[in-house]
Amino acid sequence: MSVILAVVLWFLVVMINNPKDSVTFSGIPVTLVNTELLDKENKVYEVENNTDRVRVTVEAPKNVIDQLRSTDIVAEADVSRLTEVNTIAINCSVLNENVEISSVTSNPELVQLSVEDRASKWVNVQCNPVGEVAEGYMVSETSSDQTRIEVSGPKSVVDQIKNVRLEMDVTGATSNVSGSVDICFYDAEGNVVDDSRLSKNADNMHMEVKVLAKKEVPLEIKVTGEPAEGYLATGVVKCEPSKVMIAGPESALADYNRIVINLDITGESETVENKSFNISSYLPNNFMLADSEVDGKASVTVYIEETEERTMIIPQPNIAVTNMPDGFGLEFLEGQGSHRLRISGLHDAVYAIEQSSVQATLDIASWMRNRNINELTPGKYDIPLQFNLPRDVNQENEVNVKVEIVDLEEDE
């Protein structure tokens, strides 16, 4: 009973006297006021060491202390009172001015700022695809809706920035990829720059990656024109490279099987050697070279040689008479035992012909058509021979044979 009575008496004394007490609130935010003063001086700031979060201790009568909450505490730091060492005294108060407060103190008592000049600049934007597209495809180009971005903030941070990168994952892609991507800042060594203190005119950008199909196709050299008189193209054409890898829209690439390059040799009297061509100029507008190791040039050589002449003796047994009208016969006149044939062409082609193998044809029907002869009559005639020569060998002279055509029925 004595203990209980003592407690009751103590409680009554406390309630009557209302002694002073204190309470401490942690994590009270410090509001910076008049920050526009730094803006006018073109400066930026950052709070150091979390000094804008303080512990506030309030001393007041116990009945007041019991009613206080952390939301009743106000902590401010006036930038106009910024010291030379970039500190500002913290002023703490209680919102309710009608209550009796003995003291309000904070720990720490100062806000520490880092203050420096504001800087801004325009930075080029780089678009970087990440990952590998599907096999048989390639990234042809990348683009974004902005090629440059303006950044501003602390000079020490802005000066670090060398480029801005946009990155988009294209792993396994077989068609164009696009979308909105975040902006990332990098320094000269490729390290990411913290942009938390930077202001920029965009937080993200639209990026597009163009993906094309690839295909290997040969280079076909189409030789046009005729060399100078007395010269011929040998037919040997060399091209380096002989084939290249190209890229284009998949549907169009399926029907594209070769690159045709035209080379005019009109009037040439010697080998056209190492003629350079820009391969890309022979591709459709929506196609491109797919191999970065190829310089895009084709070196073409067309071999040209001087022609040679050769005279061949064609014996009469090598002459075949064809298409003789019925009822007529043919006799070779005296002195028609052999005939001289001049041919021309490249050395190898001319001398590849064996003289004994050359066959001549005496085509009577063809001769009659050329002479507009409708009805054959007996008599003596000079009729040209036709020779079966290789395509790359030319006949230089007309060879006529003297014959007599007889009417077989009259002879009988």
Short mmCIF file of C-alpha atoms in Angstrom, two decimals:
data_model
loop_
_atom_site.label_atom_id
_atom_site.label_comp_id
_atom_site.label_asym_id
_atom_site.label_seq_id
_atom_site.Cartn_x
_atom_site.Cartn_y
_atom_site.Cartn_z
CA MET A 1 0.00 0.00 0.00
CA SER A 2 2.90 2.35 0.76
CA VAL A 3 4.44 1.80 -2.66
CA ILE A 4 1.17 2.35 -4.43
CA LEU A 5 0.52 5.52 -2.43
CA ALA A 6 4.02 6.83 -3.30
CA VAL A 7 3.49 6.31 -7.02
CA VAL A 8 0.14 8.10 -6.96
CA LEU A 9 1.59 10.98 -5.02
CA TRP A 10 4.53 11.25 -7.52
CA PHE A 11 2.14 11.25 -10.47
CA LEU A 12 0.07 14.01 -8.92
CA VAL A 13 3.16 16.11 -8.29
CA VAL A 14 4.33 15.71 -11.90
CA MET A 15 0.92 16.62 -13.28
CA ILE A 16 0.73 19.67 -11.11
CA ASN A 17 4.30 20.94 -11.64
CA ASN A 18 4.58 19.94 -15.44
CA PRO A 19 8.41 19.72 -15.47
CA LYS A 20 10.54 20.28 -18.61
CA ASP A 21 11.46 17.35 -20.84
CA SER A 22 13.14 16.81 -24.22
CA VAL A 23 12.62 14.65 -27.29
CA THR A 24 14.82 13.96 -30.32
CA PHE A 25 13.50 13.41 -33.83
CA SER A 26 15.78 11.80 -36.47
CA GLY A 27 15.80 12.26 -40.23
CA ILE A 28 14.28 15.71 -40.29
CA PRO A 29 14.74 17.18 -43.82
CA VAL A 30 16.42 20.57 -44.11
CA THR A 31 14.78 22.90 -46.63
CA LEU A 32 17.12 25.19 -48.53
CA VAL A 33 15.61 28.62 -49.16
CA ASN A 34 16.69 31.38 -51.53
CA THR A 35 18.47 28.89 -53.82
CA GLU A 36 17.65 31.23 -56.73
CA LEU A 37 20.56 33.35 -55.55
CA LEU A 38 22.93 30.64 -56.77
CA ASP A 39 20.99 30.35 -60.05
CA LYS A 40 21.48 34.07 -60.66
CA GLU A 41 25.23 33.59 -60.25
CA ASN A 42 25.08 30.66 -62.74
CA LYS A 43 26.18 28.22 -60.07
CA VAL A 44 24.97 24.80 -59.03
CA TYR A 45 25.17 23.09 -55.68
CA GLU A 46 25.02 19.67 -54.07
CA VAL A 47 24.50 18.82 -50.41
CA GLU A 48 27.45 16.90 -49.02
CA ASN A 49 27.51 14.08 -46.50
CA ASN A 50 23.72 14.02 -46.13
CA THR A 51 23.89 17.16 -43.98
CA ASP A 52 20.37 18.06 -45.14
CA ARG A 53 19.01 15.29 -42.89
CA VAL A 54 19.39 16.15 -39.20
CA ARG A 55 18.49 15.03 -35.70
CA VAL A 56 16.40 17.73 -33.95
CA THR A 57 16.11 17.91 -30.18
CA VAL A 58 13.23 19.87 -28.66
CA GLU A 59 13.12 20.92 -24.99
CA ALA A 60 9.68 21.94 -23.62
CA PRO A 61 7.21 21.23 -20.85
CA LYS A 62 6.31 17.59 -20.67
CA ASN A 63 2.72 18.11 -21.75
CA VAL A 64 4.01 19.82 -24.92
CA ILE A 65 6.63 17.16 -25.54
CA ASP A 66 4.02 14.43 -25.36
CA GLN A 67 2.04 16.06 -28.16
CA LEU A 68 4.93 16.75 -30.59
CA ARG A 69 5.41 14.77 -33.78
CA SER A 70 8.23 14.87 -36.34
CA THR A 71 5.87 16.63 -38.78
CA ASP A 72 5.73 19.55 -36.35
CA ILE A 73 9.43 20.23 -36.78
CA VAL A 74 10.71 22.64 -39.45
CA ALA A 75 14.39 22.87 -40.40
CA GLU A 76 15.62 25.50 -42.88
CA ALA A 77 18.92 26.76 -44.22
CA ASP A 78 19.03 30.17 -45.89
CA VAL A 79 21.40 30.22 -48.91
CA SER A 80 21.79 33.98 -48.48
CA ARG A 81 23.82 33.14 -45.35
CA LEU A 82 26.21 30.88 -47.24
CA THR A 83 29.74 31.17 -45.81
CA GLU A 84 33.03 31.23 -47.68
CA VAL A 85 33.50 27.56 -46.83
CA ASN A 86 30.06 26.76 -48.32
CA THR A 87 28.23 26.06 -45.06
CA ILE A 88 24.83 27.35 -43.91
CA ALA A 89 23.52 27.43 -40.34
CA ILE A 90 20.38 25.38 -39.82
CA ASN A 91 17.41 27.11 -38.20
CA CYS A 92 14.92 24.78 -36.51
CA SER A 93 11.46 25.62 -35.21
CA VAL A 94 8.12 24.11 -34.20
CA LEU A 95 5.11 24.80 -36.37
CA ASN A 96 2.76 25.57 -33.48
CA GLU A 97 3.78 29.00 -32.23
CA ASN A 98 1.30 28.91 -29.34
CA VAL A 99 3.10 26.26 -27.39
CA GLU A 100 5.97 26.96 -25.01
CA ILE A 101 9.28 25.73 -26.39
CA SER A 102 12.44 26.12 -24.40
CA SER A 103 14.90 25.25 -27.17
CA VAL A 104 15.20 23.54 -30.57
CA THR A 105 18.63 22.36 -31.72
CA SER A 106 19.88 20.25 -34.62
CA ASN A 107 22.73 17.87 -35.10
CA PRO A 108 24.58 18.68 -37.29
CA GLU A 109 24.09 22.40 -36.99
CA LEU A 110 25.34 23.26 -40.50
CA VAL A 111 24.46 22.19 -44.05
CA GLN A 112 27.60 21.57 -46.10
CA LEU A 113 27.30 22.39 -49.81
CA SER A 114 29.50 21.75 -52.81
CA VAL A 115 29.15 24.82 -55.05
CA GLU A 116 30.63 25.25 -58.51
CA ASP A 117 30.03 27.04 -61.80
CA ARG A 118 27.27 25.82 -64.09
CA ALA A 119 28.35 24.70 -67.59
CA SER A 120 26.46 23.48 -70.64
CA LYS A 121 27.33 22.04 -74.04
CA TRP A 122 25.95 20.09 -76.99
CA VAL A 123 27.10 16.48 -77.27
CA ASN A 124 26.89 14.19 -80.29
CA VAL A 125 24.66 11.13 -79.97
CA GLN A 126 25.95 7.68 -80.96
CA CYS A 127 23.61 4.77 -81.69
CA ASN A 128 25.02 1.38 -80.68
CA PRO A 129 23.26 -1.92 -81.41
CA VAL A 130 23.95 -4.54 -78.75
CA GLY A 131 24.09 -8.29 -79.43
CA GLU A 132 24.24 -10.26 -82.68
CA VAL A 133 21.50 -10.33 -85.30
CA ALA A 134 20.42 -13.70 -86.74
CA GLU A 135 22.86 -15.59 -88.98
CA GLY A 136 22.68 -14.37 -92.57
CA TYR A 137 21.71 -10.85 -91.53
CA MET A 138 23.56 -7.66 -90.68
CA VAL A 139 23.03 -4.20 -89.20
CA SER A 140 23.21 -1.71 -92.05
CA GLU A 141 22.62 1.56 -90.23
CA THR A 142 21.34 3.12 -87.04
CA SER A 143 19.52 6.39 -86.44
CA SER A 144 17.83 8.42 -83.71
CA ASP A 145 15.37 11.28 -83.65
CA GLN A 146 18.14 13.59 -82.39
CA THR A 147 21.77 13.70 -83.44
CA ARG A 148 22.86 15.98 -80.56
CA ILE A 149 21.71 16.66 -77.02
CA GLU A 150 22.27 19.67 -74.75
CA VAL A 151 23.42 18.99 -71.20
CA SER A 152 24.03 21.38 -68.34
CA GLY A 153 25.14 21.04 -64.74
CA PRO A 154 28.29 21.25 -62.63
CA LYS A 155 31.25 22.16 -64.79
CA SER A 156 33.34 19.33 -63.35
CA VAL A 157 30.72 16.81 -64.52
CA VAL A 158 29.89 18.41 -67.87
CA ASP A 159 33.59 18.55 -68.79
CA GLN A 160 33.85 14.79 -68.34
CA ILE A 161 31.25 14.04 -71.00
CA LYS A 162 32.65 13.14 -74.41
CA ASN A 163 29.72 11.39 -76.04
CA VAL A 164 26.19 10.16 -75.55
CA ARG A 165 25.23 6.60 -76.43
CA LEU A 166 21.93 4.98 -77.18
CA GLU A 167 21.95 1.19 -76.93
CA MET A 168 19.38 -1.22 -78.36
CA ASP A 169 19.40 -5.02 -78.16
CA VAL A 170 19.22 -6.63 -81.63
CA THR A 171 19.98 -10.23 -80.62
CA GLY A 172 18.49 -12.64 -83.18
CA ALA A 173 16.85 -9.86 -85.23
CA THR A 174 15.83 -10.58 -88.85
CA SER A 175 14.09 -7.24 -89.47
CA ASN A 176 14.33 -3.60 -88.37
CA VAL A 177 14.27 -2.91 -84.62
CA SER A 178 13.09 0.39 -83.09
CA GLY A 179 11.90 1.85 -79.81
CA SER A 180 12.53 4.37 -77.05
CA VAL A 181 15.87 3.97 -75.22
CA ASP A 182 17.56 5.65 -72.26
CA ILE A 183 20.39 8.14 -72.71
CA CYS A 184 23.77 7.31 -71.22
CA PHE A 185 26.78 9.64 -70.90
CA TYR A 186 30.40 8.48 -71.28
CA ASP A 187 33.80 10.02 -70.67
CA ALA A 188 36.87 9.84 -72.90
CA GLU A 189 37.85 6.43 -71.49
CA GLY A 190 34.44 4.90 -72.05
CA ASN A 191 33.32 5.07 -68.43
CA VAL A 192 29.74 5.97 -67.53
CA VAL A 193 29.29 9.50 -66.19
CA ASP A 194 26.79 9.92 -63.34
CA ASP A 195 24.04 12.16 -64.73
CA SER A 196 22.06 12.62 -61.51
CA ARG A 197 23.21 16.26 -61.27
CA LEU A 198 22.76 17.02 -64.96
CA SER A 199 19.91 18.69 -66.80
CA LYS A 200 19.24 17.63 -70.40
CA ASN A 201 16.71 18.44 -73.08
CA ALA A 202 15.58 14.79 -73.30
CA ASP A 203 15.51 11.81 -70.94
CA ASN A 204 15.19 9.23 -73.73
CA MET A 205 15.23 9.06 -77.52
CA HIS A 206 13.68 7.04 -80.30
CA MET A 207 16.28 4.76 -81.94
CA GLU A 208 16.00 2.59 -85.05
CA VAL A 209 18.32 -0.18 -86.23
CA LYS A 210 18.03 -1.23 -89.89
CA VAL A 211 18.62 -4.97 -90.42
CA LEU A 212 19.28 -6.43 -93.91
CA ALA A 213 19.70 -9.95 -95.26
CA LYS A 214 23.11 -10.98 -96.67
CA LYS A 215 24.03 -12.94 -99.81
CA GLU A 216 27.22 -13.75 -101.73
CA VAL A 217 27.03 -13.05 -105.47
CA PRO A 218 29.58 -13.22 -108.34
CA LEU A 219 30.85 -10.25 -110.33
CA GLU A 220 30.11 -10.64 -114.05
CA ILE A 221 32.15 -8.53 -116.47
CA LYS A 222 30.29 -7.74 -119.69
CA VAL A 223 32.78 -6.64 -122.38
CA THR A 224 31.29 -4.36 -125.04
CA GLY A 225 32.65 -2.65 -128.16
CA GLU A 226 35.39 -3.71 -130.59
CA PRO A 227 39.13 -3.19 -130.19
CA ALA A 228 41.16 -1.26 -132.75
CA GLU A 229 41.44 -2.74 -136.25
CA GLY A 230 43.81 -5.68 -136.26
CA TYR A 231 43.19 -6.51 -132.61
CA LEU A 232 40.84 -8.86 -130.79
CA ALA A 233 39.82 -9.59 -127.24
CA THR A 234 41.08 -13.02 -126.21
CA GLY A 235 37.96 -13.72 -124.20
CA VAL A 236 39.99 -14.01 -121.02
CA VAL A 237 38.71 -11.63 -118.36
CA LYS A 238 39.99 -11.47 -114.81
CA CYS A 239 38.20 -9.76 -111.95
CA GLU A 240 39.38 -9.32 -108.38
CA PRO A 241 37.41 -9.96 -106.26
CA SER A 242 35.39 -12.47 -108.25
CA LYS A 243 32.50 -12.40 -105.78
CA VAL A 244 31.34 -10.21 -102.91
CA MET A 245 28.91 -10.31 -100.01
CA ILE A 246 26.01 -7.89 -100.39
CA ALA A 247 23.04 -6.97 -98.22
CA GLY A 248 19.55 -5.79 -99.01
CA PRO A 249 15.85 -6.31 -98.26
CA GLU A 250 15.25 -10.04 -98.01
CA SER A 251 12.50 -10.16 -100.64
CA ALA A 252 14.53 -8.22 -103.23
CA LEU A 253 17.77 -10.07 -102.46
CA ALA A 254 16.22 -13.45 -103.29
CA ASP A 255 16.00 -12.55 -107.01
CA TYR A 256 19.37 -10.81 -107.27
CA ASN A 257 22.03 -13.30 -108.41
CA ARG A 258 24.96 -11.35 -109.87
CA ILE A 259 26.53 -7.93 -110.25
CA VAL A 260 27.03 -6.99 -113.90
CA ILE A 261 29.83 -4.54 -114.71
CA ASN A 262 30.09 -3.19 -118.27
CA LEU A 263 33.55 -2.56 -119.74
CA ASP A 264 33.83 -0.87 -123.15
CA ILE A 265 37.00 -1.81 -125.08
CA THR A 266 36.23 0.20 -128.22
CA GLY A 267 39.43 1.24 -129.99
CA GLU A 268 41.77 -0.50 -127.53
CA SER A 269 45.01 -1.89 -129.00
CA GLU A 270 46.46 -3.49 -125.88
CA THR A 271 45.32 -5.34 -122.79
CA VAL A 272 43.08 -3.26 -120.52
CA GLU A 273 44.76 -3.97 -117.21
CA ASN A 274 43.57 -3.37 -113.63
CA LYS A 275 40.65 -1.19 -114.60
CA SER A 276 39.06 -0.07 -111.32
CA PHE A 277 35.30 0.00 -110.73
CA ASN A 278 33.25 1.11 -107.75
CA ILE A 279 31.14 -1.97 -107.02
CA SER A 280 28.51 -0.05 -105.03
CA SER A 281 27.61 2.05 -108.08
CA TYR A 282 26.39 -1.13 -109.80
CA LEU A 283 24.09 -2.13 -106.95
CA PRO A 284 20.40 -1.22 -106.66
CA ASN A 285 19.67 1.77 -104.43
CA ASN A 286 18.47 -0.35 -101.51
CA PHE A 287 21.50 -2.70 -101.60
CA MET A 288 24.97 -2.33 -100.08
CA LEU A 289 28.25 -4.19 -99.66
CA ALA A 290 28.13 -6.35 -96.54
CA ASP A 291 31.83 -7.00 -95.97
CA SER A 292 33.59 -4.16 -94.18
CA GLU A 293 36.99 -5.63 -95.15
CA VAL A 294 36.28 -5.09 -98.86
CA ASP A 295 37.27 -1.61 -100.09
CA GLY A 296 34.38 -1.57 -102.55
CA LYS A 297 36.62 -1.64 -105.64
CA ALA A 298 36.80 -4.27 -108.38
CA SER A 299 39.98 -4.58 -110.49
CA VAL A 300 39.27 -5.90 -114.01
CA THR A 301 41.70 -7.02 -116.72
CA VAL A 302 40.60 -7.76 -120.30
CA TYR A 303 43.26 -9.35 -122.51
CA ILE A 304 43.62 -7.97 -126.05
CA GLU A 305 46.03 -9.28 -128.68
CA GLU A 306 47.01 -8.35 -132.21
CA THR A 307 45.40 -10.59 -134.86
CA GLU A 308 47.45 -12.86 -137.18
CA GLU A 309 46.79 -14.06 -140.71
CA ARG A 310 47.40 -17.52 -142.11
CA THR A 311 47.02 -18.88 -145.63
CA MET A 312 45.69 -22.42 -145.99
CA ILE A 313 45.50 -24.66 -149.06
CA ILE A 314 42.14 -26.38 -149.39
CA PRO A 315 42.21 -29.42 -151.73
CA GLN A 316 39.30 -30.20 -154.01
CA PRO A 317 38.38 -33.43 -152.12
CA ASN A 318 37.54 -31.22 -149.09
CA ILE A 319 34.78 -29.49 -151.08
CA ALA A 320 31.27 -30.92 -150.74
CA VAL A 321 28.56 -30.02 -153.24
CA THR A 322 25.11 -29.62 -151.68
CA ASN A 323 21.59 -28.70 -152.71
CA MET A 324 22.05 -29.38 -156.45
CA PRO A 325 18.69 -29.19 -158.27
CA ASP A 326 17.42 -32.46 -159.70
CA GLY A 327 18.51 -33.22 -163.25
CA PHE A 328 21.74 -31.27 -163.06
CA GLY A 329 25.34 -32.19 -162.43
CA LEU A 330 28.56 -30.30 -161.66
CA GLU A 331 32.09 -30.65 -162.93
CA PHE A 332 35.16 -28.80 -161.63
CA LEU A 333 37.01 -27.05 -164.43
CA GLU A 334 40.68 -27.58 -165.07
CA GLY A 335 43.00 -25.92 -162.57
CA GLN A 336 40.58 -26.21 -159.63
CA GLY A 337 42.52 -28.87 -157.74
CA SER A 338 43.17 -26.63 -154.69
CA HIS A 339 42.24 -23.22 -153.35
CA ARG A 340 43.97 -20.64 -151.14
CA LEU A 341 42.07 -19.56 -148.05
CA ARG A 342 43.26 -16.66 -145.88
CA ILE A 343 42.09 -16.62 -142.28
CA SER A 344 42.76 -14.25 -139.38
CA GLY A 345 42.32 -14.23 -135.64
CA LEU A 346 44.26 -14.64 -132.45
CA HIS A 347 47.47 -16.64 -132.73
CA ASP A 348 46.28 -19.62 -130.70
CA ALA A 349 42.96 -19.83 -132.52
CA VAL A 350 44.44 -19.50 -136.04
CA TYR A 351 47.15 -22.09 -135.54
CA ALA A 352 44.89 -24.50 -133.70
CA ILE A 353 43.19 -25.33 -137.04
CA GLU A 354 44.52 -28.36 -138.89
CA GLN A 355 44.59 -27.54 -142.60
CA SER A 356 43.45 -31.01 -143.65
CA SER A 357 40.37 -30.76 -141.47
CA VAL A 358 38.98 -27.61 -143.07
CA GLN A 359 35.84 -28.48 -145.02
CA ALA A 360 34.32 -26.31 -147.76
CA THR A 361 30.76 -26.40 -149.04
CA LEU A 362 29.51 -25.56 -152.51
CA ASP A 363 25.87 -24.81 -151.74
CA ILE A 364 24.10 -24.41 -155.08
CA ALA A 365 20.73 -23.46 -153.62
CA SER A 366 22.26 -20.75 -151.44
CA TRP A 367 24.23 -19.40 -154.40
CA MET A 368 21.04 -19.29 -156.53
CA ARG A 369 19.18 -17.35 -153.81
CA ASN A 370 22.00 -14.84 -153.52
CA ARG A 371 22.05 -14.35 -157.30
CA ASN A 372 18.25 -14.29 -157.61
CA ILE A 373 18.37 -17.29 -159.95
CA ASN A 374 15.02 -18.99 -160.03
CA GLU A 375 15.83 -21.63 -162.62
CA LEU A 376 19.24 -23.18 -163.10
CA THR A 377 20.63 -23.43 -166.62
CA PRO A 378 23.71 -25.31 -167.79
CA GLY A 379 26.91 -23.27 -168.09
CA LYS A 380 30.18 -22.26 -166.52
CA TYR A 381 30.10 -20.38 -163.26
CA ASP A 382 32.27 -18.96 -160.46
CA ILE A 383 30.63 -20.01 -157.22
CA PRO A 384 31.92 -18.97 -153.77
CA LEU A 385 32.82 -21.63 -151.28
CA GLN A 386 31.52 -21.64 -147.72
CA PHE A 387 33.90 -22.74 -144.94
CA ASN A 388 33.10 -24.13 -141.55
CA LEU A 389 35.49 -22.11 -139.35
CA PRO A 390 35.56 -21.61 -135.56
CA ARG A 391 33.71 -18.57 -134.27
CA ASP A 392 36.93 -16.82 -133.24
CA VAL A 393 38.50 -17.18 -136.69
CA ASN A 394 37.60 -14.88 -139.60
CA GLN A 395 37.71 -15.58 -143.34
CA GLU A 396 39.70 -12.81 -145.03
CA ASN A 397 39.18 -13.60 -148.73
CA GLU A 398 36.40 -14.91 -150.88
CA VAL A 399 37.29 -18.23 -152.44
CA ASN A 400 35.50 -18.99 -155.73
CA VAL A 401 35.59 -22.25 -157.58
CA LYS A 402 35.10 -22.50 -161.37
CA VAL A 403 32.59 -25.18 -162.26
CA GLU A 404 30.46 -26.23 -165.16
CA ILE A 405 26.86 -27.15 -164.54
CA VAL A 406 25.46 -29.67 -167.00
CA ASP A 407 22.00 -30.91 -167.81
CA LEU A 408 22.11 -34.61 -167.12
CA GLU A 409 19.09 -35.40 -169.28
CA GLU A 410 20.59 -33.71 -172.39
CA ASP A 411 23.87 -35.58 -171.85
CA GLU A 412 21.97 -38.87 -171.90
#
